[in-house]
Each structure stands twice: as structure tokens, then as C-alpha cells.
Amino acid sequence: MVLFFSLISVVVLNDQIHFTSPPKVLAVERRNISSEPQLDINHLDLYPEAYSRYYDDYFPYRLNLINFYAGNVCLKFFHRSPYPDKVDLGRDGWLYFAEEGAMYKGTYKLEDAHIKSIVAELHKRALYYHEKGIKFYLAIPPLKQEIYPEHLPLKYSKLPGLNVTEKVIDLIRKDPLVNFIDLKSALINAKKHGRLYFKTDNHWNSLGGYYGYRSIIERIKKDFPSIIPLDTNDFTMKMKVINGANIAQFINISEYIKDESTDHTVKVERASYEKPKGYKAPAALLHPQEFEVVRRVKNPSLPTIVIVRDSYFYGLMPYIIENFKKSITLYDSRTYEIYDEVTRNEKPDLVLYMIYEPRLVCLIGLNRW
Amino acid sequence: MFVNSLLFLYFFLPFTLLFYYFATEKLKNIVLLAASFIFYAWGGVSYVSVLILSTLVNWLLGLGSEKSKSLSGKKYWLIVAVLFNILPLLIFKYTGFFKDNLNFLISIFGMKPMVIRTFALPLGISFYSFKAITYHVSVNRKETAVQHNYADLALYISFFPSVLAGPIDRYRNFLPQLHDRAPNPDQFASGIRRFSIGLGKKVLIANSLAVITDDLFGGLASNLNAPLAWLGIICYSLQIYYDFSGYTDMAIGVAKMFGIELMENFNFPYISKSIKEFWTRWHISLSTWLRDYLFLPIAYSTSRKLIKERYFTIRVDQIIYVIATSVTFLVCGFWHGAAWNFIVWGLIHGFLLILEQLGLGRLLKKSFKPVRHVYAIFFLMISWVFFRTETLVDAFHYIGVLFGFGGKPINWQLVLEYLNTGLVLTLILAIIGATTIFSNIVDWFKRRYEDKTMLIRIFTVNIYEVSSIILVLAILVASTLFMVAGTNNPFIYFKF
């Protein structure tokens, strides 16, 4: 009885005098710590949940306990994912987002009308640029599951038929205005050169980015022959061991699992930053400071490119910016809009839309973050 | 609020205990009632008005029945009281079911579906409605007097440890404890122990097994094969037991801390050797409720109507048993959920009970003990499929896969992938814990040293006590860890 009350008292006392470190929420929760809700007689139904959330947030040592549970209890002792609905533990230390798995397996379904709407949205962009004499390229960085299915848990099995992405690509290939660049085939072919994706992150690594770049730039070069693609002799590669990356961080096991990162440095960097023009950014940006990034290479024979992109661009950024006189990259709220003001002012020779596979649905406003 | 939440364990419970033990004798029940309403309100403030209204009307109906002098008058009041408790249950719980089935039927005739409003189900309504009925039946059968004190009746119906998921305690058991209870340290310590074990059962075992169950039952279409289907149903059979009996243990434990003894609800159901025995060990408060308030009245009224000794060469007592069992288990299935799956689940149990009554039981008694266990466990697991799946089609598909029909080819590597260290340990613990092995060891331990010298007895008792305290604390700490981890909801910014 004494021990029981001692245990409870520690928590109860902490509620009153907060002797533990100030409470905070994990970065991956992407929210502010709850504040104590006020009792509002008109909205009584909301109070219990709000208070429970507030109480849970202020539980002593919450973050330490969560980390201990995820790393020591689940990963090390039980060898299972602490949040199996969020992350799947693959084989050989590979991690996969479970929700992305639904896209890969084909259990995430869309009606044909939605598929056609996505294709129509892409066509709308292609037509807009076509009418202005600008070449439109589309690259879809594939899911890690598509490139490295051999590390997936065995329970993953693709449903028969095409998944959402495959259906979209099937239709978009038939659109003459869209220059579709097949990154998936290129990356599968490049697997023999080394690991292309992080084990503990859903992004490709620098090497994956490089082969993605090669695939893109070789396609663009057909239309702009002045471009000289970089090859492996043009950069140095340095391997380092890092703590678990974004998927590991997501389930609080970052410090319990290691990964490798390859830093690629272009030997002769010609691209330099230029002050952005300050184009009007859409609302609710995740990374407002990165909405518009401009780089320039002093070579007038090269074309100008506008890249509407997401986080997968980081992997190929060091290479691609070297191939254009001016590159304007726009990182929006994953809506991959048409930026008319940018087009009118910059008059690019080409645009590249890089849309990470699961975010194709964002084009029609489905389940945006 | 759930008893397996941080807020309950580290805030609600200690403060309720504090207020309770500092309150005067007269105020203790008021403290408990207020706590019960707050506890219930945490699951939906709007619905606490339904609970308060229910307790109030039940109290008034009881007073009304007292005013009636004649037997028929009292019977009338009882019928009104039963209807009053059943109707909200029908409206809240079953409107959607009846609407869907009605619309299905009329769609066959090409008619447009009817628009009928459905309601969110107030938590625990199936439990507190049945408790209210026991009060009225108790009064009608003169087992207890009418309760004049509203707070006392309201406390019985809405007592917070048992309001959400039982046990469905009998009014006649609860009544003496309303004003005559003297909690003692032993009872309190036993309450802590019981609560902690229940918390561990729910948080550490049931929730861990639920992950596998959800995966295997959720992935019906993808990679289910026979061994995985068996793994899924084994996990689910254990999950449902640990979930429900864990909750019951917590309810009984908390009640003990306030000096109240609730009725037992589980008694190692998976050691049963027949379905009949299973129902004496599983959800005992419900099975005895159904026996006392449904089965026996039906059997009694049927027996009065069937006057011959045999009908079509079948003995009349067997006919009565068939009718009463069928109706009782139809209701039992429907009570568990408003879906055909639950009805089929209830009917399977009813059917097996009838078979056992008509001869299978006698055959089983002559059989080798393990065969009887296998029989019971096998049919229990098959019936749980209906309980877990969402549609009858899914249930039949799953059962087909269990026996090698319609599943994917067997992949043992895949099975081994599921059977990671965590699951294997959990399963071993869960299977052993579902038997009497642990309690037999404790009993043996106590018996072994019973006739030893005082010194050895004291020494061994201390070992037992200390290990039990350490175990309870370890369970509490581990459960807290799991509960805290449950408050983390990582937000994947590109939600599909």
C-alpha cells in the first residue's frame, strides 16, 4: 500500500509543483504542448478530451518514458515496432512508413474519377507551360518500398492490379504534353552501384539522388543538348554513420538504430546562390524560408529551369543546379501549383515538377497535411 | 474515462480516495456518486444526462411499485420498468441495425431506403440498463425492499468501477454494502493487487495481442494463410479474455479500495471442458443474469404451457431447454453487438449447449480429459471468429482459411516473422495465465510450508509477500510505461 501510494504520489505531487523538467512534446508530434483547458459551459463535451490530453502532456518524464519504451522495450527487447500502425520494421534494419506501405500494396484505393482528376491536374500544368512554349517534365520519386521490396517485412504483399501511382503513370505516359521521366526503372537499374535509399528514412540518399539526377538530366539533355551531365568523377563521396533518420525519429528509436549517410561534394562548384525575388508564397508553408531558392551558373548557353519540388529534391540538388544558367526552386505546401508570376518574370526554358509518389493525391486536395 | 488511463490512475483515483476517506460516513456515498458521474461524464458529458435521467426514473418507478398493493399492479410496474430500461438500449444500440436490415429488405422490392436517425451509443448503457432491471426484479421478487434514497440507487446503477463494462452486480449483493462497509488495510491492499494485475492484463497483454489480431483480421484479403489464421484466432481468443477479465479485475480492485466487493466475472474460462462449463466461468455476471432473468422465466412459462410428457417422442424438459436456451443465447449474442455476427455467435453457443444437453455432454464426460478441453477450446475459437470479424462473409472466409480453403499458400517464414520475441513471450505468459498454473503454484507453496515450524512459515510467507509486492509494482510501472507511450501520436505530415 505504501509503495503504491508512493508511486502515485510522485506523479500527483509533480502535477502540483512540477519538480521534473518542464514538459514538452516530441518534434514528431508536430504540435504545441497542450494548455490547460478552460471549462466552457457551452462546449462541455470538448472538455474531458482536452483535459486528458493536457494531463498526458504534463505527465512526468513523458518523453524519457516514450523513448525508453520505443528503444529498449520494443526495439531491443521485443524486436517489434513501437507503433506498428505507423512504422513497419523491415529486414536487416530497414524501416518503412506503414501508411506509405498502403500505397505500395494497393490497399490505399482511389476511385477512377480521382485518378483521372490527378491526371487532369498534371495535364493542366503541362498545357499551361506548353502554351507558353516551355517544356514540362514530370519526375515521380518512387517509394522506398518500390526500389527495395526485398527488405520489406514478408507480410507485405501487393494486391493484384495496379496501385494508385501505377494507374496515374499509366495514363500520364499517354499525355504528349507531359515529358514523364521514369525514375523507378532507373533506380532499380542503379541498385548495383550501391544503396540508394536510407535504411531508416523514406528518402533516397545522395547516391539515389545522383541516379535520380542522371535519369532526369539525360532526358532533359535530349531537348537541351548544351547540358553536360555530371558523372561520378565530378564529386567526392564520404560515408558516415548517423543515428536513425526520419522514420526512426518518427517512432523515437533514432538513438537506438544506426544508418549510413553518403555526403557527396561536387568537386568544382559553379552554382552560387542568388537573392530570391520574393515571389508571393502560398499560405501554410511547412518551410517558408525554402519556398523560393535561386541559384545561378555563369554560363549563358545553359537553359533556365523552374523546379516545383518537395523534399526529394535535396538528394539531387547539388548536381542539378550545376546544369542550368538559373534554377529557381519552389517548395510549396505540396500542392505543386502553377506559379504564373514566376513563369512570367523568369521565362524559364523548362519546368520540372518533382512529386513524391504518395503526394500525387495532394494535387486533388486529398488528405493534405 | 477509462480505468486504464493515466488520468484515472494518477489523478482521478487518488483524489477520489482522498475525498472518500476524509468524508464523513454520511457523505461517503455522495462522494462516490459524484465521482461516478464525473467518471462517466468523461466519456461524453451529454450522455451523463441520460444516465442521471435513467437513475432518477428507475428510482421513481421503484417508489411507484411500492405504492401498488396488488400483485398485478406490481407486475405492471415491473413491466414498465423493464421497458423503460430496454427501450433506450434498443434506440441507442439497435436503431442502426434495424434500419440497415429494413432498408436491405425494402431494397429487394425496389423501394427507396428509409432515412432513420441513429444515435451515438452512450458508454456502458448495456451494463447499467441490466443493473437497473435487476433492481426492479429484486424488488418485485421481494428479495429487497424499494430503495427510498435516490443517491443509493443511483450509486448502485452508476458505480464508476463497473458502470462501463461490468460486472453486472446484483442489487441484493450491493445493497448491504451501501451503508455497512468497513474497508480494512487487507481489503485495500488486495484491491491494489487486483487492480494492478487487471491493468497489466489489459495494457501489457491484451493490447500487445491486439496489434497482431488487428493485423491478421484486418489483412483478410492480402496474405492470410491457414497457420496465420490460427495464430490470429489464438491471439484474439486470449486478447478478448485478457481485455475483459483485465477490466473486471481493475473494477473489482478499485471497488475493494472503497470497501465494496463486486461479484466475480471470470474463473479461468479456457480451462473449461465443455461449453456449458465455459458459461459458468466466462462473464459470470452476465451469464447468471441471463439465467435468472431470461432463461428460467422462459423455461418456467414454457413448462406451464407444455402439459404432455413428450412431444414427437422428445421429452418435454428437453423441448423446454431447447426453447429457453435458443432465446437466451439469441439475446446474449444481440446484447454483445448490433450485428448479425454477434447473433450467429450467440446461436452457435446456444446450439452447442443444446447438443451437450441432448447427449453430447454425456459422451464428453466419458471422454479423455484433453479431448474435452480440445473440443471446448476448438469451438470457442471458431465462435470468436464471428465475434471479431465485421461481416458474416468475412467470418466464413476466415473460417475457410483456418481449414485451408481460400487462403494464400503457406509461407512459414511469414509465420515466423509474426512470431517475434515479443509475441512469443506474450503468448506464453497469456496461455499460462489463462490456466490455473500460477494459482496452483501459490497454493502448493502455501500448503508445502503449512506444517513447518513457525520460523520457516514466517520466512516463506514473507518471501511470498515480498515477491508479490515486487510483481505488483513491476506491473504498475510497466503498465504506466506502456500507457505513457500510448499518449505519443506521431504525426505523419503527408497523411493519405
PDB file of C-alpha atoms in Angstrom, chain B residues 147-280:
ATOM      1  CA  GLN B 147     -34.842   1.974  -2.309  1.00  0.00           C
ATOM      2  CA  HIS B 148     -36.072   5.306  -0.960  1.00  0.00           C
ATOM      3  CA  ASN B 149     -32.748   7.036  -1.144  1.00  0.00           C
ATOM      4  CA  TYR B 150     -32.103   8.258  -4.690  1.00  0.00           C
ATOM      5  CA  ALA B 151     -28.348   8.566  -4.146  1.00  0.00           C
ATOM      6  CA  ASP B 152     -28.075   4.956  -3.034  1.00  0.00           C
ATOM      7  CA  LEU B 153     -29.897   3.594  -6.060  1.00  0.00           C
ATOM      8  CA  ALA B 154     -28.005   5.937  -8.392  1.00  0.00           C
ATOM      9  CA  LEU B 155     -24.749   4.774  -6.858  1.00  0.00           C
ATOM     10  CA  TYR B 156     -25.650   1.129  -7.448  1.00  0.00           C
ATOM     11  CA  ILE B 157     -26.504   1.767 -11.096  1.00  0.00           C
ATOM     12  CA  SER B 158     -23.645   4.135 -11.882  1.00  0.00           C
ATOM     13  CA  PHE B 159     -20.855   2.990  -9.519  1.00  0.00           C
ATOM     14  CA  PHE B 160     -17.845   4.093 -11.510  1.00  0.00           C
ATOM     15  CA  PRO B 161     -15.629   0.994 -11.462  1.00  0.00           C
ATOM     16  CA  SER B 162     -18.361  -1.124 -13.035  1.00  0.00           C
ATOM     17  CA  VAL B 163     -20.505   1.343 -14.972  1.00  0.00           C
ATOM     18  CA  LEU B 164     -18.721   0.944 -18.296  1.00  0.00           C
ATOM     19  CA  ALA B 165     -18.079  -2.785 -18.551  1.00  0.00           C
ATOM     20  CA  GLY B 166     -19.489  -4.527 -15.509  1.00  0.00           C
ATOM     21  CA  PRO B 167     -19.534  -6.758 -13.611  1.00  0.00           C
ATOM     22  CA  ILE B 168     -23.337  -6.541 -13.658  1.00  0.00           C
ATOM     23  CA  ASP B 169     -23.535  -6.774  -9.908  1.00  0.00           C
ATOM     24  CA  ARG B 170     -26.820  -7.845  -8.341  1.00  0.00           C
ATOM     25  CA  TYR B 171     -28.679  -5.252  -6.333  1.00  0.00           C
ATOM     26  CA  ARG B 172     -29.153  -7.692  -3.488  1.00  0.00           C
ATOM     27  CA  ASN B 173     -25.365  -8.092  -3.258  1.00  0.00           C
ATOM     28  CA  PHE B 174     -24.671  -4.386  -3.465  1.00  0.00           C
ATOM     29  CA  LEU B 175     -27.403  -3.183  -1.120  1.00  0.00           C
ATOM     30  CA  PRO B 176     -25.883  -4.436   2.151  1.00  0.00           C
ATOM     31  CA  GLN B 177     -22.610  -2.739   1.252  1.00  0.00           C
ATOM     32  CA  LEU B 178     -24.218   0.645   0.674  1.00  0.00           C
ATOM     33  CA  HIS B 179     -24.218   1.539   4.333  1.00  0.00           C
ATOM     34  CA  ASP B 180     -22.422  -1.253   6.043  1.00  0.00           C
ATOM     35  CA  ARG B 181     -18.900  -1.436   4.856  1.00  0.00           C
ATOM     36  CA  ALA B 182     -15.697  -1.043   6.731  1.00  0.00           C
ATOM     37  CA  PRO B 183     -12.723  -1.113   4.404  1.00  0.00           C
ATOM     38  CA  ASN B 184      -9.665  -2.548   6.061  1.00  0.00           C
ATOM     39  CA  PRO B 185      -5.988  -2.426   5.054  1.00  0.00           C
ATOM     40  CA  ASP B 186      -6.051  -6.043   3.878  1.00  0.00           C
ATOM     41  CA  GLN B 187      -9.001  -5.402   1.619  1.00  0.00           C
ATOM     42  CA  PHE B 188      -7.357  -2.223   0.349  1.00  0.00           C
ATOM     43  CA  ALA B 189      -4.071  -3.996  -0.356  1.00  0.00           C
ATOM     44  CA  SER B 190      -5.931  -6.792  -2.089  1.00  0.00           C
ATOM     45  CA  GLY B 191      -7.690  -4.111  -4.175  1.00  0.00           C
ATOM     46  CA  ILE B 192      -4.350  -2.632  -5.237  1.00  0.00           C
ATOM     47  CA  ARG B 193      -3.083  -6.085  -6.163  1.00  0.00           C
ATOM     48  CA  ARG B 194      -6.220  -6.914  -8.132  1.00  0.00           C
ATOM     49  CA  PHE B 195      -6.249  -3.561  -9.889  1.00  0.00           C
ATOM     50  CA  SER B 196      -2.594  -3.830 -10.860  1.00  0.00           C
ATOM     51  CA  ILE B 197      -2.987  -7.338 -12.221  1.00  0.00           C
ATOM     52  CA  GLY B 198      -6.014  -6.218 -14.224  1.00  0.00           C
ATOM     53  CA  LEU B 199      -4.122  -3.224 -15.565  1.00  0.00           C
ATOM     54  CA  GLY B 200      -1.264  -5.473 -16.627  1.00  0.00           C
ATOM     55  CA  LYS B 201      -3.657  -7.914 -18.279  1.00  0.00           C
ATOM     56  CA  LYS B 202      -5.217  -5.130 -20.284  1.00  0.00           C
ATOM     57  CA  VAL B 203      -2.234  -2.914 -21.077  1.00  0.00           C
ATOM     58  CA  LEU B 204       0.614  -5.376 -21.317  1.00  0.00           C
ATOM     59  CA  ILE B 205      -1.052  -8.485 -22.701  1.00  0.00           C
ATOM     60  CA  ALA B 206      -4.377  -7.669 -24.377  1.00  0.00           C
ATOM     61  CA  ASN B 207      -3.109  -4.527 -26.117  1.00  0.00           C
ATOM     62  CA  SER B 208       0.021  -6.319 -27.364  1.00  0.00           C
ATOM     63  CA  LEU B 209      -2.042  -9.177 -28.771  1.00  0.00           C
ATOM     64  CA  ALA B 210      -4.446  -6.689 -30.327  1.00  0.00           C
ATOM     65  CA  VAL B 211      -1.683  -5.496 -32.645  1.00  0.00           C
ATOM     66  CA  ILE B 212      -1.374  -8.976 -34.160  1.00  0.00           C
ATOM     67  CA  THR B 213      -5.105  -9.553 -34.195  1.00  0.00           C
ATOM     68  CA  ASP B 214      -5.786  -6.255 -35.944  1.00  0.00           C
ATOM     69  CA  ASP B 215      -3.145  -7.046 -38.499  1.00  0.00           C
ATOM     70  CA  LEU B 216      -4.323 -10.563 -39.260  1.00  0.00           C
ATOM     71  CA  PHE B 217      -8.046  -9.870 -39.208  1.00  0.00           C
ATOM     72  CA  GLY B 218      -7.529  -6.549 -40.964  1.00  0.00           C
ATOM     73  CA  GLY B 219      -5.474  -8.143 -43.704  1.00  0.00           C
ATOM     74  CA  LEU B 220      -8.137 -10.644 -44.682  1.00  0.00           C
ATOM     75  CA  ALA B 221      -7.646 -10.012 -48.351  1.00  0.00           C
ATOM     76  CA  SER B 222      -3.884  -9.866 -48.578  1.00  0.00           C
ATOM     77  CA  ASN B 223      -1.685 -12.609 -47.187  1.00  0.00           C
ATOM     78  CA  LEU B 224      -3.719 -14.701 -44.785  1.00  0.00           C
ATOM     79  CA  ASN B 225      -2.975 -18.396 -44.807  1.00  0.00           C
ATOM     80  CA  ALA B 226      -4.004 -21.247 -42.527  1.00  0.00           C
ATOM     81  CA  PRO B 227      -1.215 -21.021 -39.893  1.00  0.00           C
ATOM     82  CA  LEU B 228      -1.582 -17.247 -39.719  1.00  0.00           C
ATOM     83  CA  ALA B 229      -5.334 -17.530 -39.409  1.00  0.00           C
ATOM     84  CA  TRP B 230      -4.860 -19.899 -36.463  1.00  0.00           C
ATOM     85  CA  LEU B 231      -2.320 -17.543 -34.939  1.00  0.00           C
ATOM     86  CA  GLY B 232      -4.821 -14.715 -35.379  1.00  0.00           C
ATOM     87  CA  ILE B 233      -7.659 -16.532 -33.673  1.00  0.00           C
ATOM     88  CA  ILE B 234      -5.436 -17.786 -30.843  1.00  0.00           C
ATOM     89  CA  CYS B 235      -4.285 -14.220 -30.255  1.00  0.00           C
ATOM     90  CA  TYR B 236      -7.831 -12.923 -30.390  1.00  0.00           C
ATOM     91  CA  SER B 237      -9.150 -15.588 -28.013  1.00  0.00           C
ATOM     92  CA  LEU B 238      -6.505 -14.572 -25.498  1.00  0.00           C
ATOM     93  CA  GLN B 239      -6.881 -10.867 -26.222  1.00  0.00           C
ATOM     94  CA  ILE B 240     -10.607 -10.815 -25.542  1.00  0.00           C
ATOM     95  CA  TYR B 241     -10.124 -12.753 -22.313  1.00  0.00           C
ATOM     96  CA  TYR B 242      -7.300 -10.566 -21.028  1.00  0.00           C
ATOM     97  CA  ASP B 243      -9.031  -7.410 -22.144  1.00  0.00           C
ATOM     98  CA  PHE B 244     -12.331  -8.164 -20.492  1.00  0.00           C
ATOM     99  CA  SER B 245     -11.100 -10.007 -17.434  1.00  0.00           C
ATOM    100  CA  GLY B 246      -8.419  -7.335 -17.017  1.00  0.00           C
ATOM    101  CA  TYR B 247     -11.102  -4.673 -16.950  1.00  0.00           C
ATOM    102  CA  THR B 248     -13.105  -6.726 -14.466  1.00  0.00           C
ATOM    103  CA  ASP B 249     -10.058  -7.148 -12.231  1.00  0.00           C
ATOM    104  CA  MET B 250      -9.499  -3.409 -12.285  1.00  0.00           C
ATOM    105  CA  ALA B 251     -13.160  -2.757 -11.451  1.00  0.00           C
ATOM    106  CA  ILE B 252     -13.129  -5.283  -8.600  1.00  0.00           C
ATOM    107  CA  GLY B 253      -9.800  -3.936  -7.352  1.00  0.00           C
ATOM    108  CA  VAL B 254     -10.919  -0.311  -7.318  1.00  0.00           C
ATOM    109  CA  ALA B 255     -14.199  -1.248  -5.632  1.00  0.00           C
ATOM    110  CA  LYS B 256     -12.235  -3.074  -2.935  1.00  0.00           C
ATOM    111  CA  MET B 257     -10.271   0.108  -2.261  1.00  0.00           C
ATOM    112  CA  PHE B 258     -13.606   1.682  -1.302  1.00  0.00           C
ATOM    113  CA  GLY B 259     -14.607  -1.336   0.752  1.00  0.00           C
ATOM    114  CA  ILE B 260     -17.060  -2.692  -1.807  1.00  0.00           C
ATOM    115  CA  GLU B 261     -16.948  -6.275  -3.034  1.00  0.00           C
ATOM    116  CA  LEU B 262     -18.209  -6.705  -6.587  1.00  0.00           C
ATOM    117  CA  MET B 263     -19.128 -10.109  -7.910  1.00  0.00           C
ATOM    118  CA  GLU B 264     -16.542 -12.168  -9.773  1.00  0.00           C
ATOM    119  CA  ASN B 265     -16.886 -12.264 -13.516  1.00  0.00           C
ATOM    120  CA  PHE B 266     -14.278 -14.761 -14.725  1.00  0.00           C
ATOM    121  CA  ASN B 267     -12.963 -18.019 -13.404  1.00  0.00           C
ATOM    122  CA  PHE B 268     -10.365 -19.355 -15.845  1.00  0.00           C
ATOM    123  CA  PRO B 269     -12.853 -19.914 -18.675  1.00  0.00           C
ATOM    124  CA  TYR B 270     -10.322 -21.501 -21.008  1.00  0.00           C
ATOM    125  CA  ILE B 271      -9.812 -24.493 -18.751  1.00  0.00           C
ATOM    126  CA  SER B 272     -13.410 -25.491 -19.462  1.00  0.00           C
ATOM    127  CA  LYS B 273     -14.131 -28.943 -20.759  1.00  0.00           C
ATOM    128  CA  SER B 274     -17.471 -28.060 -22.308  1.00  0.00           C
ATOM    129  CA  ILE B 275     -19.386 -25.007 -23.493  1.00  0.00           C
ATOM    130  CA  LYS B 276     -21.727 -25.444 -20.532  1.00  0.00           C
ATOM    131  CA  GLU B 277     -18.769 -25.197 -18.169  1.00  0.00           C
ATOM    132  CA  PHE B 278     -17.437 -22.239 -20.142  1.00  0.00           C
ATOM    133  CA  TRP B 279     -20.586 -20.273 -19.378  1.00  0.00           C
ATOM    134  CA  THR B 280     -20.104 -20.902 -15.686  1.00  0.00           C
TER     135      THR B 280
END
